[in-house]
Short mmCIF file of C-alpha atoms in Angstrom, two decimals:
data_model
loop_
_atom_site.label_atom_id
_atom_site.label_comp_id
_atom_site.label_asym_id
_atom_site.label_seq_id
_atom_site.Cartn_x
_atom_site.Cartn_y
_atom_site.Cartn_z
CA PHE V 1 71.12 12.70 -106.43
CA PRO V 2 69.49 13.94 -103.00
CA VAL V 3 67.75 17.22 -102.34
CA ARG V 4 66.56 18.46 -98.94
CA VAL V 5 63.93 20.77 -98.55
CA VAL V 6 63.85 22.87 -95.37
CA VAL V 7 61.06 24.56 -93.98
CA ASP V 8 61.21 27.07 -90.70
CA ASN V 9 58.83 29.03 -88.76
CA LEU V 10 55.99 26.65 -88.74
CA PRO V 11 53.77 26.20 -85.81
CA PRO V 12 55.67 23.48 -83.52
CA SER V 13 54.95 19.98 -83.64
CA THR V 14 52.68 20.52 -86.83
CA THR V 15 52.31 18.63 -89.89
CA VAL V 16 51.65 20.60 -93.29
CA THR V 17 50.73 18.72 -96.47
CA GLY V 18 50.40 19.92 -100.15
CA PHE V 19 54.19 20.31 -100.94
CA SER V 20 55.78 19.23 -104.35
CA LEU V 21 59.09 20.09 -105.85
CA GLY V 22 60.34 20.14 -109.85
CA ILE V 23 63.31 21.45 -111.64
CA TYR V 24 62.37 23.04 -115.18
CA LEU V 25 64.68 24.90 -117.91
CA VAL V 26 64.80 28.69 -118.01
CA THR V 27 64.58 28.83 -121.63
CA GLY V 28 61.07 27.02 -122.83
CA GLY V 29 59.94 25.83 -119.03
CA SER V 30 60.37 21.99 -119.90
CA GLN V 31 60.00 19.90 -116.69
CA ILE V 32 63.58 17.87 -116.45
CA ALA V 33 63.36 16.12 -113.21
CA LYS V 34 61.70 13.48 -111.69
CA VAL V 35 61.39 12.71 -108.12
CA GLN V 36 61.13 9.60 -106.33
CA ASN V 37 57.72 8.50 -104.78
CA ALA V 38 57.45 7.57 -101.18
CA ASP V 39 57.04 4.05 -102.02
CA GLY V 40 60.65 3.86 -103.90
CA THR V 41 59.33 4.10 -107.37
CA TRP V 42 60.05 6.46 -110.05
CA PRO V 43 57.53 8.48 -111.92
CA THR V 44 57.21 7.50 -115.77
CA THR V 45 57.62 11.24 -117.02
CA TYR V 46 59.36 14.19 -116.06
CA GLY V 47 57.60 16.79 -113.85
CA TYR V 48 56.60 18.07 -110.44
CA SER V 49 56.74 15.61 -107.47
CA SER V 50 54.06 13.90 -105.87
CA THR V 51 52.67 15.97 -103.08
CA PHE V 52 54.45 15.45 -99.90
CA SER V 53 54.14 16.66 -96.32
CA VAL V 54 56.56 17.84 -93.49
CA THR V 55 56.40 17.64 -89.74
CA ALA V 56 57.48 20.59 -87.58
CA ASP V 57 59.87 20.01 -84.74
CA ILE V 58 59.42 21.85 -81.10
CA ASN V 59 61.08 24.67 -82.90
CA GLY V 60 59.04 24.83 -85.94
CA HIS V 61 61.74 23.45 -88.18
CA ALA V 62 61.04 20.92 -90.59
CA THR V 63 63.06 18.89 -93.42
CA LYS V 64 62.27 16.46 -96.13
CA ASP V 65 64.80 14.64 -98.23
CA LEU V 66 63.94 13.79 -101.82
CA ASN V 67 65.96 11.66 -104.70
CA VAL V 68 66.04 13.55 -108.01
CA ARG V 69 66.85 12.29 -111.37
CA VAL V 70 67.32 14.79 -114.33
CA VAL V 71 67.45 14.30 -118.03
CA PRO V 72 70.86 12.99 -118.91
CA GLY V 73 73.18 15.52 -120.36
CA THR V 74 71.20 18.51 -119.39
CA THR V 75 73.55 21.51 -119.06
CA ALA V 76 71.28 24.47 -119.94
CA PRO V 77 70.05 26.88 -116.88
CA ALA V 78 67.39 25.81 -115.07
CA ASN V 79 65.37 26.79 -111.85
CA MET V 80 64.13 24.51 -109.03
CA ARG V 81 60.60 25.41 -107.39
CA LEU V 82 58.90 24.73 -104.45
CA ARG V 83 54.99 24.60 -104.42
CA ILE V 84 52.33 24.09 -101.88
CA ASN V 85 48.87 23.20 -103.21
CA GLY V 86 49.99 24.24 -106.67
CA SER V 87 51.13 28.03 -105.63
CA ASN V 88 54.82 28.93 -106.12
CA ILE V 89 56.56 29.55 -102.61
CA LYS V 90 60.12 28.97 -103.52
CA THR V 91 62.20 29.30 -106.81
CA GLU V 92 66.06 28.89 -107.03
CA SER V 93 68.41 28.86 -110.16
CA VAL V 94 70.49 25.64 -110.42
CA THR V 95 73.57 24.73 -112.22
CA LEU V 96 73.50 21.35 -113.90
CA GLY V 97 76.66 19.38 -114.41
CA ASN V 98 77.75 15.95 -114.66
CA VAL V 99 79.54 15.39 -111.48
CA PRO V 100 79.29 12.87 -108.70
CA ALA V 101 76.12 13.07 -106.32
CA GLU V 102 76.99 13.93 -102.61
CA ALA V 103 75.51 12.98 -99.61
CA LEU V 104 73.20 15.46 -97.33
CA PRO V 105 74.70 16.77 -94.40
CA GLU V 106 73.47 15.23 -91.01
CA GLU V 107 70.37 17.86 -89.82
CA GLN V 108 71.58 19.22 -86.52
CA ASN V 109 69.64 18.07 -83.36
CA PRO V 110 67.28 20.94 -82.36
CA ILE V 111 67.55 19.84 -78.47
CA PRO V 112 71.13 20.25 -77.18
CA ALA V 113 72.44 17.66 -75.00
CA LYS V 114 71.92 17.77 -71.11
CA ILE V 115 74.23 19.95 -69.09
CA THR V 116 74.40 20.87 -65.38
CA VAL V 117 72.18 23.40 -63.73
CA ALA V 118 75.73 25.36 -62.90
CA GLU V 119 76.87 25.07 -66.52
CA ALA V 120 73.38 26.25 -67.48
CA ARG V 121 73.84 29.17 -65.21
CA ALA V 122 77.30 30.52 -66.60
CA LYS V 123 75.71 30.85 -70.22
CA THR V 124 74.56 34.05 -71.65
CA ALA V 125 70.85 35.26 -71.70
CA GLY V 126 69.08 33.66 -74.73
CA THR V 127 71.00 30.24 -74.86
CA LEU V 128 69.08 27.10 -75.34
CA VAL V 129 70.15 24.71 -72.69
CA THR V 130 68.89 21.19 -71.64
CA VAL V 131 68.64 20.41 -67.72
CA GLU V 132 67.42 17.96 -65.31
CA GLY V 133 66.73 18.23 -61.70
CA VAL V 134 64.38 17.74 -58.85
CA VAL V 135 61.36 20.23 -58.49
CA THR V 136 61.92 21.94 -55.14
CA THR V 137 59.08 24.05 -54.67
CA GLU V 138 54.91 23.20 -55.87
CA PRO V 139 54.22 24.81 -59.10
CA GLY V 140 52.06 27.80 -58.56
CA ALA V 141 53.53 28.61 -55.17
CA PHE V 142 55.26 31.78 -56.63
CA GLY V 143 52.83 32.29 -59.44
CA GLY V 144 51.41 30.26 -62.64
CA GLN V 145 52.93 27.12 -62.87
CA ALA V 146 56.53 28.00 -62.62
CA PHE V 147 58.95 26.12 -60.06
CA TYR V 148 62.50 25.92 -59.10
CA LEU V 149 64.55 22.92 -60.11
CA GLN V 150 67.95 21.44 -58.33
CA ASP V 151 70.33 19.33 -59.13
CA ALA V 152 73.70 18.15 -57.47
CA THR V 153 75.33 21.31 -59.02
CA GLY V 154 72.82 24.04 -58.51
CA GLY V 155 69.32 25.33 -58.69
CA LEU V 156 67.44 27.64 -60.86
CA TYR V 157 63.79 29.15 -61.43
CA VAL V 158 61.74 27.52 -64.64
CA PHE V 159 59.20 29.91 -65.88
CA GLN V 160 56.54 27.56 -67.84
CA SER V 161 52.63 27.16 -67.86
CA LEU V 162 51.97 23.45 -68.16
CA SER V 163 50.33 21.70 -65.34
CA GLY V 164 50.78 18.28 -64.01
CA PHE V 165 54.24 18.95 -62.20
CA HIS V 166 54.81 18.48 -58.53
CA GLN V 167 57.27 19.16 -55.87
CA GLY V 168 59.78 15.84 -55.96
CA ASP V 169 59.35 15.32 -59.51
CA THR V 170 62.49 14.85 -61.58
CA VAL V 171 62.16 16.96 -64.79
CA LYS V 172 64.15 17.27 -67.96
CA VAL V 173 63.55 20.77 -69.35
CA THR V 174 64.91 22.43 -72.48
CA ALA V 175 64.52 26.23 -72.52
CA SER V 176 66.30 29.48 -73.16
CA THR V 177 68.29 31.24 -70.36
CA ALA V 178 67.19 34.79 -69.32
CA LEU V 179 67.24 37.02 -66.44
CA TYR V 180 64.13 38.35 -65.05
CA ASN V 181 64.23 41.14 -62.36
CA THR V 182 67.69 40.13 -62.08
CA GLU V 183 67.00 36.48 -61.35
CA PHE V 184 68.33 33.83 -63.52
CA GLU V 185 65.80 31.50 -65.00
CA LEU V 186 64.94 29.20 -67.87
CA THR V 187 61.98 30.61 -70.00
CA ASP V 188 59.33 29.58 -72.87
CA PRO V 189 60.38 25.61 -72.67
CA VAL V 190 60.75 23.98 -75.99
CA GLU V 191 60.42 20.47 -74.37
CA ILE V 192 59.76 19.60 -70.61
CA THR V 193 59.16 15.98 -69.72
CA LYS V 194 58.77 14.28 -65.87
CA THR V 195 61.20 11.42 -65.80
CA GLY V 196 60.63 10.13 -62.33
CA VAL V 197 60.43 11.17 -58.73
CA ALA V 198 63.22 11.69 -56.29
CA ALA V 199 63.73 12.96 -52.51
CA LEU V 200 64.05 16.50 -52.16
CA PRO V 201 67.67 18.09 -51.59
CA ILE V 202 68.48 18.42 -48.14
CA PRO V 203 68.56 22.42 -47.37
CA THR V 204 72.17 23.69 -47.20
CA PRO V 205 72.92 25.68 -44.03
CA VAL V 206 74.24 29.02 -44.69
CA SER V 207 74.78 32.42 -43.14
CA ALA V 208 73.55 34.45 -46.26
CA VAL V 209 71.65 34.03 -49.35
CA THR V 210 74.20 35.03 -52.28
CA ALA V 211 74.66 34.63 -56.23
CA ASP V 212 76.43 31.41 -55.23
CA ASN V 213 73.39 29.55 -53.67
CA GLN V 214 70.49 31.12 -55.69
CA GLY V 215 67.92 28.88 -56.89
CA GLN V 216 68.85 26.01 -54.02
CA LEU V 217 66.98 24.99 -50.92
CA LEU V 218 68.68 26.72 -48.01
CA THR V 219 68.54 27.00 -44.20
CA LEU V 220 69.19 29.85 -41.88
CA SER V 221 69.50 28.95 -38.39
CA ASP V 222 68.66 30.77 -35.10
CA VAL V 223 67.80 34.09 -36.78
CA THR V 224 65.39 37.01 -35.39
CA ILE V 225 62.39 38.06 -36.76
CA SER V 226 62.43 41.95 -37.58
CA ASN V 227 60.84 44.69 -39.73
CA ILE V 228 57.64 42.84 -40.78
CA ILE V 229 55.93 44.37 -43.44
CA THR V 230 52.90 43.62 -45.97
CA ALA V 231 53.66 42.59 -49.42
CA SER V 232 51.93 41.71 -52.67
CA PRO V 233 49.84 39.65 -53.47
CA THR V 234 47.26 40.40 -50.62
CA GLY V 235 48.17 38.73 -47.34
CA SER V 236 51.94 38.26 -48.55
CA PHE V 237 54.60 39.63 -46.10
CA GLU V 238 58.37 40.11 -45.85
CA PHE V 239 60.91 40.65 -42.95
CA ASP V 240 64.38 40.54 -42.11
CA ALA V 241 66.09 37.80 -40.54
CA VAL V 242 68.82 39.02 -38.40
CA LYS V 243 71.84 37.00 -36.92
CA GLY V 244 74.45 38.96 -35.40
CA GLU V 245 75.82 41.58 -37.97
CA VAL V 246 74.08 39.57 -41.08
CA SER V 247 70.56 40.36 -42.05
CA ASN V 248 68.79 38.20 -44.79
CA HIS V 249 65.50 39.45 -46.57
CA ILE V 250 62.81 36.79 -46.20
CA ARG V 251 59.47 36.71 -48.84
CA VAL V 252 56.68 34.93 -47.70
CA ASP V 253 54.04 34.60 -50.83
CA THR V 254 50.51 33.76 -49.71
CA ARG V 255 50.16 31.40 -52.66
CA THR V 256 52.33 28.86 -50.46
CA GLY V 257 49.37 28.41 -48.11
CA LEU V 258 50.98 30.79 -45.62
CA SER V 259 49.75 34.36 -45.00
CA LEU V 260 50.51 37.06 -42.39
CA SER V 261 47.19 36.41 -40.64
CA THR V 262 48.05 32.86 -39.97
CA PHE V 263 51.82 33.55 -39.32
CA PRO V 264 52.37 32.24 -35.81
CA TYR V 265 55.72 34.26 -35.03
CA LEU V 266 56.52 37.74 -33.66
CA ALA V 267 58.90 40.07 -34.41
CA GLY V 268 61.73 39.35 -31.90
CA GLN V 269 61.23 35.72 -31.97
CA LYS V 270 64.24 33.44 -32.91
CA VAL V 271 63.24 30.94 -35.61
CA THR V 272 65.18 28.63 -38.30
CA ILE V 273 64.09 28.97 -41.76
CA GLN V 274 64.33 27.02 -44.85
CA GLY V 275 63.43 28.00 -48.29
CA VAL V 276 64.95 28.74 -51.69
CA GLY V 277 67.35 31.19 -52.27
CA ALA V 278 66.31 33.91 -54.75
CA ILE V 279 66.98 37.57 -55.76
CA PHE V 280 64.34 40.17 -57.02
CA LYS V 281 65.90 43.45 -58.57
CA GLY V 282 69.12 43.06 -56.67
CA VAL V 283 67.96 42.11 -53.33
CA PHE V 284 68.79 38.35 -52.35
CA GLN V 285 66.00 36.94 -50.46
CA LEU V 286 64.80 33.48 -49.16
CA LYS V 287 61.41 32.10 -50.24
CA PRO V 288 59.86 29.80 -47.88
CA ARG V 289 57.57 27.14 -49.24
CA GLY V 290 54.97 27.09 -46.38
CA LEU V 291 54.66 27.14 -42.67
CA SER V 292 56.52 24.00 -42.29
CA ASP V 293 59.78 25.59 -43.37
CA PHE V 294 59.67 27.57 -40.00
CA SER V 295 60.88 26.18 -36.75
CA VAL V 296 61.78 27.21 -33.22
CA ALA V 297 64.41 25.86 -31.20
CA ALA V 298 63.93 24.24 -27.95
CA ASP V 299 63.83 27.11 -25.13
CA THR V 300 66.47 25.60 -22.86
CA VAL V 301 67.28 28.78 -20.92
CA ALA V 302 64.98 30.04 -18.06
CA PRO V 303 63.65 33.59 -17.74
CA VAL V 304 65.14 35.85 -15.25
CA THR V 305 63.16 37.23 -12.42
CA THR V 306 64.41 40.35 -10.58
CA ALA V 307 62.99 41.35 -7.43
CA THR V 308 62.33 45.29 -6.56
CA LEU V 309 61.46 46.16 -2.96
CA SER V 310 59.58 49.62 -2.28
CA GLY V 311 60.81 51.48 0.67
CA THR V 312 64.08 52.39 2.10
CA ALA V 313 66.09 49.92 4.48
CA ASN V 314 67.46 51.49 7.57
CA GLY V 315 71.38 51.44 8.56
CA ALA V 316 71.09 47.77 9.50
CA GLY V 317 69.55 46.81 6.37
CA TRP V 318 65.93 46.17 7.98
CA PHE V 319 62.66 47.75 7.06
CA LYS V 320 60.12 48.73 9.80
CA ASP V 321 57.50 49.52 7.66
CA ASP V 322 55.51 47.28 5.12
CA VAL V 323 57.33 46.48 1.88
CA THR V 324 55.55 45.83 -1.59
CA VAL V 325 57.95 43.23 -3.69
CA THR V 326 57.62 43.81 -7.47
CA LEU V 327 58.84 40.81 -9.52
CA THR V 328 60.00 41.30 -13.18
CA ALA V 329 60.41 38.45 -15.54
CA ALA V 330 62.71 38.92 -18.69
CA ASP V 331 63.37 36.13 -21.45
CA ASP V 332 65.93 35.99 -24.18
CA GLN V 333 63.42 35.32 -26.66
CA ALA V 334 59.91 37.04 -27.65
CA GLY V 335 56.65 35.95 -26.29
CA ALA V 336 54.74 36.25 -23.10
CA VAL V 337 56.74 35.72 -19.59
CA ALA V 338 54.56 35.20 -16.84
CA THR V 339 55.79 35.18 -13.01
CA TRP V 340 53.92 33.26 -10.08
CA ARG V 341 54.62 34.00 -6.60
CA ALA V 342 53.96 32.45 -3.32
CA ALA V 343 53.14 34.00 -0.13
CA CYS V 344 55.72 32.76 2.81
CA VAL V 345 54.21 33.24 6.30
CA ARG V 346 56.58 33.44 9.23
CA ARG V 347 54.86 32.69 12.62
CA ARG V 348 56.21 33.62 15.79
CA ARG V 349 56.52 30.97 18.47
CA ALA V 350 56.64 31.55 22.35
CA VAL V 351 59.68 29.93 24.12
CA ARG V 352 59.83 28.87 27.58
CA ARG V 353 62.99 29.42 29.39
CA ALA V 354 63.91 26.30 31.78
CA ARG V 355 64.29 26.88 35.30
#
């Protein structure tokens, strides 16, 4: 009949040797079992098995199936004992009887079947899931080797520490769901593999970052920069992107290669911003991946110049004294506005009257 040895809490993906199994009578301690050898042969005497090894999976779980024969007709109380390197580690009482042998149940696969990102996001915290998608942010841009991952149904943050992944890689990851500072993420992967490369998803145009688009590449168009402030780590900064009555918070991490000192835009300028939708302690925010995620639309509206005259005109609308003309230019966008003026000289010409 078959016996399965199950060992848990081993270091992941390690092999442990020195195990042996035996069955003995409670009274007298006589060995009553033979355990089939790895080569298919059977021992000539009853006793503990030859030593065997087990190899843990990524969760530290290992099994070993053994075939056992006991002394025919034995019905007395007995114990089954597992040893490692001769030391007892597990002893269980067994009931012996003349019954048909039963097959062992199938071992459950520790890696769950792949689901979509949207399905993963609907799971409760602590659920082990497997997803596959495109890496949309360069690992390390927001700390460590973590990155955002997106498929056709949604996006999420993958908190992991392995190097070698890059933006545009397709990655299959098995990890537990979690909430960290109110952001949904996958953490502590038990398996993560690059499966190919792919084009980055096209950022989705939105008016606001919300729970429905968290983790995805987004575009905020024609928003006005407001309230620029410094942030950590040093060099990072944040600001509000305002359009009409809607304001979105923008966080720029210096680890993306863009810092406040190199940011070429000013408060009041109108820009279009791409980035990944995120949330931090309940505040939704857009996280650009670098300077290339910013653009300015072509300025097709000319500045308006207003002329102001010094002095006061007479009743006929004429100025009898010297007049100073002040020209003031205003634009609908931030930045320097200059006005050029040209002198216009009116010459008098004598006209001879014909006789």
